[in-house]
Coordinates of C-alpha atoms and ligand atoms in Angstrom, one line a residue:
M1 CA -136.4 49.3 103.8
N2 CA -134.7 52.3 105.1
I3 CA -131.8 52.1 107.5
K4 CA -130.3 55.2 109.0
R5 CA -127.7 56.1 111.6
F6 CA -128.2 59.0 114.0
I7 CA -125.5 60.5 116.1
A8 CA -126.6 62.4 119.1
R9 CA -125.3 63.4 122.5
N10 CA -127.5 61.0 124.4
A11 CA -130.1 58.3 123.8
Q12 CA -133.2 60.4 124.4
E13 CA -132.1 62.9 121.9
A14 CA -131.2 60.2 119.4
I15 CA -134.7 58.6 119.8
R16 CA -136.3 62.0 119.3
M17 CA -134.3 62.4 116.1
V18 CA -135.3 58.9 114.9
K19 CA -139.0 59.6 115.5
R20 CA -138.8 63.0 113.9
D21 CA -136.9 61.8 110.8
M22 CA -138.4 58.3 110.3
G23 CA -141.7 58.4 112.1
P24 CA -143.2 56.4 115.0
E25 CA -142.9 53.1 113.0
A26 CA -139.1 53.2 113.1
V27 CA -137.4 50.3 114.9
I28 CA -134.1 50.8 116.8
L29 CA -131.7 48.1 115.6
K30 CA -128.5 49.0 117.4
T31 CA -127.1 51.6 119.8
R32 CA -123.4 52.2 120.6
T33 CA -121.3 54.8 122.2
I34 CA -118.7 56.5 120.1
L35 CA -115.7 58.5 121.3
E36 CA -114.6 61.5 119.3
D37 CA -111.0 62.5 119.1
S38 CA -111.1 64.9 122.0
G39 CA -111.9 62.3 124.6
R40 CA -114.7 61.3 126.9
S41 CA -116.3 64.7 127.2
N42 CA -117.2 64.3 123.5
Q43 CA -118.8 60.9 123.8
K44 CA -121.8 60.5 121.5
I45 CA -124.4 57.8 121.0
E46 CA -124.9 56.3 117.6
V47 CA -128.4 54.8 117.0
T48 CA -129.2 52.7 113.9
A49 CA -132.9 52.6 113.1
A50 CA -134.8 51.1 110.3
V51 CA -137.9 51.7 108.2
D52 CA -136.4 51.0 104.8
Y53 CA -133.0 51.1 102.9
D54 CA -130.7 54.2 102.4
A55 CA -128.4 55.3 105.2
P56 CA -127.6 58.9 105.5
V57 CA -126.1 60.0 108.9
V58 CA -128.0 62.6 110.8
I59 CA -125.9 64.6 113.3
S60 CA -127.5 66.5 116.1
N61 CA -126.5 70.1 116.7
D62 CA -126.8 69.8 120.4
T63 CA -123.4 68.5 121.4
N64 CA -122.8 70.5 124.5
P65 CA -121.6 68.1 127.2
A66 CA -122.9 70.4 129.9
H67 CA -126.4 69.4 128.9
E68 CA -125.9 65.8 130.1
G69 CA -127.8 65.3 133.3
W70 CA -127.7 62.3 135.6
R71 CA -130.5 60.6 133.7
Q72 CA -128.7 60.9 130.4
R73 CA -125.5 59.7 131.9
L74 CA -127.3 56.7 133.4
E75 CA -128.8 55.9 130.0
R76 CA -125.5 56.3 128.3
E77 CA -123.9 54.0 130.8
L78 CA -126.7 51.4 130.5
G79 CA -126.1 51.5 126.7
E80 CA -122.5 50.8 127.2
I81 CA -123.3 47.9 129.5
K82 CA -125.7 46.5 126.9
E83 CA -123.0 46.6 124.3
A84 CA -120.5 45.0 126.6
L85 CA -123.0 42.2 127.2
L86 CA -123.5 41.7 123.5
C87 CA -119.8 41.4 123.1
A88 CA -119.5 39.1 126.1
D89 CA -118.9 35.9 124.2
A90 CA -116.6 37.7 121.8
G91 CA -113.5 35.9 123.2
R92 CA -115.0 32.6 122.2
T93 CA -116.5 33.5 118.9
M94 CA -114.4 36.4 117.4
T95 CA -110.9 35.8 116.3
P96 CA -108.5 38.6 117.4
E97 CA -108.4 39.6 113.8
I98 CA -112.1 40.5 114.0
Y99 CA -112.1 41.7 117.6
Y100 CA -109.5 44.4 116.9
N101 CA -110.8 45.4 113.5
Q102 CA -113.6 48.0 113.8
E103 CA -115.1 47.1 110.4
L104 CA -115.2 43.4 111.0
K105 CA -116.3 43.8 114.5
S106 CA -119.2 45.9 113.4
R107 CA -120.1 43.3 110.9
Y108 CA -120.0 40.7 113.6
M109 CA -122.2 42.8 115.8
N110 CA -124.8 43.1 113.0
F111 CA -125.0 39.3 112.7
K112 CA -125.3 39.1 116.5
T113 CA -128.1 41.7 116.5
F114 CA -130.0 39.5 114.1
G115 CA -129.8 36.7 116.7
L116 CA -127.6 34.4 114.6
R117 CA -125.9 31.5 116.2
S118 CA -122.1 31.8 116.8
E119 CA -121.2 29.0 114.4
I120 CA -123.4 30.5 111.6
I121 CA -121.8 33.9 112.2
R122 CA -118.3 32.3 112.0
G123 CA -119.3 30.7 108.7
L124 CA -120.5 34.0 107.3
M125 CA -117.4 35.9 108.5
N126 CA -115.2 33.2 107.0
E127 CA -116.8 33.4 103.6
G128 CA -114.6 36.4 102.9
N129 CA -115.6 40.0 103.2
E130 CA -115.6 41.2 99.7
N131 CA -116.4 44.7 100.8
T132 CA -114.4 45.4 103.9
E133 CA -114.1 49.0 102.8
V134 CA -117.8 49.6 102.7
A135 CA -119.0 52.6 104.7
S136 CA -120.2 51.5 108.1
S137 CA -123.6 53.1 107.4
H138 CA -124.1 50.5 104.7
Q139 CA -122.8 47.6 106.7
L140 CA -126.1 46.7 108.2
K141 CA -127.7 46.5 104.8
E142 CA -124.8 44.5 103.5
S143 CA -125.0 42.1 106.5
L144 CA -128.8 41.8 105.9
S145 CA -128.3 41.0 102.2
K146 CA -125.7 38.4 103.1
V147 CA -128.0 36.6 105.5
L148 CA -131.0 36.8 103.1
S149 CA -128.9 35.4 100.2
R150 CA -128.2 32.3 102.3
I151 CA -131.9 31.5 102.7
N152 CA -133.6 29.5 100.0
I153 CA -137.1 30.8 99.3
K154 CA -139.6 29.3 96.9
G155 CA -143.0 30.9 96.8
D156 CA -145.7 28.8 95.2
G157 CA -147.2 31.4 93.0
R158 CA -144.8 30.8 90.2
D159 CA -145.9 27.2 89.8
N160 CA -149.7 27.4 90.0
E161 CA -150.8 25.7 86.8
G162 CA -151.9 22.1 86.3
R163 CA -153.1 19.4 88.7
K164 CA -151.3 19.4 92.0
I165 CA -151.3 17.1 95.0
Y166 CA -150.0 18.5 98.3
S167 CA -149.4 16.8 101.6
F168 CA -148.4 18.2 104.9
I169 CA -146.1 16.3 107.3
G170 CA -144.5 17.2 110.6
P171 CA -144.6 16.9 114.3
T172 CA -147.9 16.9 116.3
G173 CA -149.7 20.2 116.8
V174 CA -147.5 22.4 114.6
G175 CA -150.5 23.5 112.5
K176 CA -150.6 21.0 109.6
T177 CA -154.4 20.7 109.4
T178 CA -155.0 24.5 109.8
T179 CA -152.4 25.3 107.1
L180 CA -153.9 22.8 104.8
A181 CA -157.4 24.3 105.4
K182 CA -156.0 27.8 104.6
L183 CA -154.4 26.7 101.3
A184 CA -157.5 24.6 100.3
A185 CA -159.7 27.6 101.0
I186 CA -157.6 30.0 99.0
N187 CA -157.4 27.5 96.1
A188 CA -161.1 26.5 96.1
M189 CA -162.9 29.6 97.3
Q190 CA -160.7 32.4 95.9
Q191 CA -158.9 30.9 92.9
G192 CA -161.9 28.8 91.8
K193 CA -159.9 25.6 91.7
K194 CA -161.7 22.3 91.9
A195 CA -160.3 20.9 95.2
A196 CA -160.6 17.8 97.4
L197 CA -159.3 16.8 100.8
I198 CA -158.0 13.5 101.9
T199 CA -156.9 12.7 105.4
L200 CA -154.6 9.9 106.5
D201 CA -155.1 11.1 110.1
T202 CA -157.2 8.2 111.4
F203 CA -155.2 8.3 114.6
R204 CA -157.6 10.7 116.4
I205 CA -161.3 10.8 115.8
A206 CA -161.2 14.6 116.5
A207 CA -158.8 15.0 113.6
V208 CA -161.2 13.8 111.0
A209 CA -164.0 15.9 112.5
Q210 CA -161.7 19.0 112.4
L211 CA -161.1 18.5 108.7
Q212 CA -164.7 17.5 108.0
T213 CA -165.8 20.9 109.4
Y214 CA -163.5 22.8 107.1
A215 CA -164.5 20.6 104.1
G216 CA -168.2 21.3 105.0
I217 CA -167.7 25.0 105.1
M218 CA -165.8 25.1 101.9
G219 CA -168.2 22.7 100.2
I220 CA -165.4 20.4 99.0
P221 CA -165.3 16.6 99.5
L222 CA -163.2 14.8 102.2
D223 CA -162.1 11.2 102.0
V224 CA -160.6 9.3 104.8
A225 CA -157.8 6.9 103.9
A226 CA -156.3 4.3 106.2
S227 CA -153.8 2.7 103.9
S228 CA -151.7 3.6 100.9
D229 CA -154.2 1.6 98.8
D230 CA -157.1 3.8 100.1
L231 CA -155.1 6.9 99.4
Q232 CA -154.4 5.7 95.8
K233 CA -158.2 5.1 95.3
A234 CA -159.1 8.4 96.8
I235 CA -156.6 10.2 94.5
Q236 CA -158.0 8.4 91.5
K237 CA -161.6 9.2 92.5
H238 CA -160.7 12.9 92.4
S239 CA -158.9 12.7 89.0
D240 CA -160.9 15.7 87.9
C241 CA -159.6 17.9 90.7
D242 CA -157.0 20.6 90.2
R243 CA -155.9 20.4 93.8
I244 CA -155.8 17.6 96.3
F245 CA -154.7 18.3 99.8
I246 CA -153.7 15.3 101.9
D247 CA -153.5 15.7 105.7
T248 CA -151.4 13.4 107.8
A249 CA -151.3 12.6 111.5
G250 CA -148.7 14.4 113.5
R251 CA -145.8 12.0 114.1
S252 CA -143.2 12.1 116.8
P253 CA -139.8 12.8 115.3
N254 CA -138.3 10.5 117.9
R255 CA -140.2 7.3 116.8
D256 CA -138.7 5.9 113.6
Q257 CA -141.5 3.5 113.4
D258 CA -144.0 6.4 113.1
I259 CA -142.0 8.0 110.4
N260 CA -141.6 4.8 108.4
E261 CA -145.3 4.1 108.7
L262 CA -146.0 7.6 107.3
R263 CA -143.6 7.1 104.4
D264 CA -145.3 3.8 103.5
L265 CA -148.7 5.4 103.6
L266 CA -147.7 8.2 101.2
N267 CA -146.0 5.7 98.9
V268 CA -148.3 6.1 95.8
P269 CA -147.4 6.4 92.1
E270 CA -148.7 10.0 91.9
K271 CA -146.3 12.8 92.4
I272 CA -147.1 14.5 95.8
H273 CA -145.6 17.8 96.8
L274 CA -144.6 17.2 100.4
Y275 CA -144.3 20.2 102.8
L276 CA -142.5 19.7 106.1
V277 CA -144.5 21.9 108.5
L278 CA -142.5 23.2 111.5
S279 CA -143.4 25.8 114.1
A280 CA -141.4 29.0 114.6
T281 CA -141.8 28.5 118.3
T282 CA -139.8 25.2 118.4
Q283 CA -136.4 25.1 119.9
Y284 CA -133.4 25.0 117.5
K285 CA -132.3 21.5 118.5
N286 CA -135.8 20.1 118.1
L287 CA -136.1 21.7 114.7
I288 CA -132.9 20.0 113.6
N289 CA -134.1 16.7 115.1
A290 CA -137.5 16.9 113.3
E291 CA -135.8 17.8 110.1
K292 CA -133.4 14.9 110.4
R293 CA -136.2 12.3 111.2
F294 CA -138.7 13.6 108.6
G295 CA -135.8 13.6 106.1
A296 CA -136.7 9.9 105.6
L297 CA -139.5 11.4 103.5
P298 CA -138.8 13.2 100.3
Y299 CA -140.3 16.6 101.3
Q300 CA -139.7 19.5 99.0
S301 CA -140.0 22.6 101.1
Y302 CA -140.7 24.0 104.6
I303 CA -143.8 25.8 105.9
F304 CA -143.1 27.7 109.1
T305 CA -146.2 28.2 111.4
K306 CA -147.0 30.3 114.4
L307 CA -144.8 33.3 113.6
D308 CA -147.4 35.3 115.5
E309 CA -146.6 33.4 118.7
T310 CA -143.0 34.3 118.9
Q311 CA -141.2 37.7 119.4
D312 CA -138.1 36.2 118.0
A313 CA -137.8 34.6 114.6
S314 CA -134.1 34.1 114.9
T315 CA -134.4 30.3 115.7
M316 CA -136.3 29.8 112.4
I317 CA -133.8 32.0 110.6
N318 CA -130.8 30.2 112.0
F319 CA -132.4 26.9 110.9
L320 CA -133.2 28.2 107.3
I321 CA -129.7 29.6 106.8
S322 CA -128.2 26.3 107.5
R323 CA -130.6 24.2 105.3
Q324 CA -130.6 23.7 101.5
K325 CA -134.4 23.2 101.0
P326 CA -136.6 26.3 100.5
V327 CA -139.2 27.8 102.7
T328 CA -142.6 28.3 100.9
Y329 CA -145.1 29.7 103.4
F330 CA -145.2 31.4 106.8
T331 CA -148.4 31.3 108.9
T332 CA -149.2 34.0 111.3
G333 CA -152.4 33.1 113.2
Q334 CA -155.4 30.8 113.6
H335 CA -157.7 32.5 111.1
V336 CA -158.5 30.5 108.0
P337 CA -157.6 31.4 105.3
E338 CA -156.1 34.8 105.9
D339 CA -153.2 34.1 108.3
I340 CA -150.8 32.8 105.7
E341 CA -148.2 34.5 103.6
I342 CA -146.0 33.3 100.7
A343 CA -142.4 33.4 102.0
S344 CA -140.4 36.3 100.6
R345 CA -137.1 38.1 101.1
K346 CA -139.0 41.2 102.2
K347 CA -140.8 39.3 105.0
L348 CA -137.5 37.7 106.2
A349 CA -135.8 41.1 106.1
S350 CA -138.5 42.6 108.3
L351 CA -138.2 39.6 110.7
L352 CA -134.5 39.9 110.9
L353 CA -134.6 43.6 111.5
A354 CA -137.5 44.0 113.9
G355 CA -138.4 40.6 115.3
I356 CA -142.1 39.9 115.1
R357 CA -143.3 42.7 117.4
E358 CA -146.4 43.5 115.5
M359 CA -147.6 41.0 113.0
P360 CA -148.9 43.1 110.1
N361 CA -152.2 42.0 108.9
N362 CA -150.8 41.1 105.6
S363 CA -151.5 38.0 103.7
M364 CA -151.4 36.6 100.3
N365 CA -155.0 37.8 99.9
K366 CA -154.3 41.4 100.6
E367 CA -156.1 42.5 97.4
N368 CA -158.9 40.2 98.1
N369 CA -159.6 40.9 101.7
N370 CA -163.3 40.5 101.3
G371 CA -162.9 36.7 101.2
P372 CA -164.6 34.7 103.8
S373 CA -163.0 33.8 107.2
Y374 CA -163.7 30.5 108.8
R375 CA -163.5 29.6 112.4
P376 CA -165.0 26.2 113.0
Ligands
GDP1 N1 -151.1 31.2 116.8 C1 -151.2 30.3 115.8 N2 -151.8 29.2 116.0 C2 -151.8 28.3 115.0 C3 -151.2 28.6 113.7 N3 -151.5 27.5 112.9 C4 -152.2 26.6 113.6 N4 -152.4 27.1 114.9 C5 -153.1 26.4 116.0 O1 -152.3 25.3 116.5 C6 -153.2 24.3 117.0 C7 -152.8 23.0 116.3 O2 -153.2 23.1 114.9 P1 -153.5 21.9 114.0 O3 -153.7 22.4 112.6 O4 -154.6 21.0 114.5 O5 -152.1 21.1 114.1 P2 -151.6 19.7 113.5 O6 -151.7 18.8 114.7 O7 -150.2 19.9 113.0 O8 -152.6 19.3 112.5 C8 -154.6 24.8 116.7 O9 -155.1 25.4 117.9 C9 -154.4 25.8 115.6 O10 -155.5 26.8 115.6 C10 -150.6 29.8 113.5 O11 -150.0 30.2 112.5 N5 -150.6 30.7 114.6
MG2 MG1 -153.8 17.7 112.2

């Protein structure tokens, strides 16, 4: 990832410089007006843009103030208003120490640009700023690293050997069944693992039919279990399988009874890796609530779905920063199996920097793009 700062006389010129230097893929992260020593007539605009790391400063030769027309002035003033709005809650969230210190303020603004919540920014700012002397051109990279270092990531690839049993829990409609189908297809069809599906979702007839369709296409067995005894029998029946994927009915996080029922159903002697599946489109307080309620079950990691449906991943990022458990996968669409990615720092960095404006067509199967795509 390349992050560069450009200093120009006005926004248009800065954007031209960004495009020329970094290409059309570059993303504008931040703009601000800077005043040079000789006063207002020497006002410039600083634009921070990203494609990948490194941060040289490119300075435009065209600094003649006489070239600023009404349009440029309007743009500059709009930029200033935007910055003022971003700082609007500064009084509440910045201590005077930060507010009047250009280095700290700039760091604060970086976190703000990432969409972090005020209390999380306060925590990050209070952690001690080891490198307050760092050149401002590197501050964005440093802020990014700091945020990334707070997120626990555990891709599954490292632990791929031996027999594994996975189950997917979470609120209704987040994409548990679709995600299960994606992972089952990758394991069975692409990695040649012997796989079986079991569903505990007897709540809706359509749910069994949905999974039956996937199982039929993949040519793998599906068992329906209505009790933990049934589940135990189905798991034993597939003792020759490398992978067993257990689907569950969506449960309302607000009904303790539902959650307890699910916990009892999954209470079998075999070790089951539980994923808590959450959607990136869910409001922060609902994510926190779901996490709290499903915390009654010993889930190991998170899967975040529907990243393609939001332009703003900051809610998910705020959530992950403030949790201990790792995130394992992101899903990015309805296509089975391609719309899933193993969680990585690189992916999180790109979400932090650019928001999900254009979901790249990347997936864990990039090298194996000829694999089948299913849409039941
Ligand atoms: N856009 C988008 N839709 C998804 C994604 N994952 C699942 N869905 C859709 O969300 C809906 C509910 O999915 P389903 O797997 O049945 O959710 P469940 O109730 O949690 O099992 C379906 O229409 C899926 O196609 C995703 O990553 N992106
Ligand atoms: Mg389902």
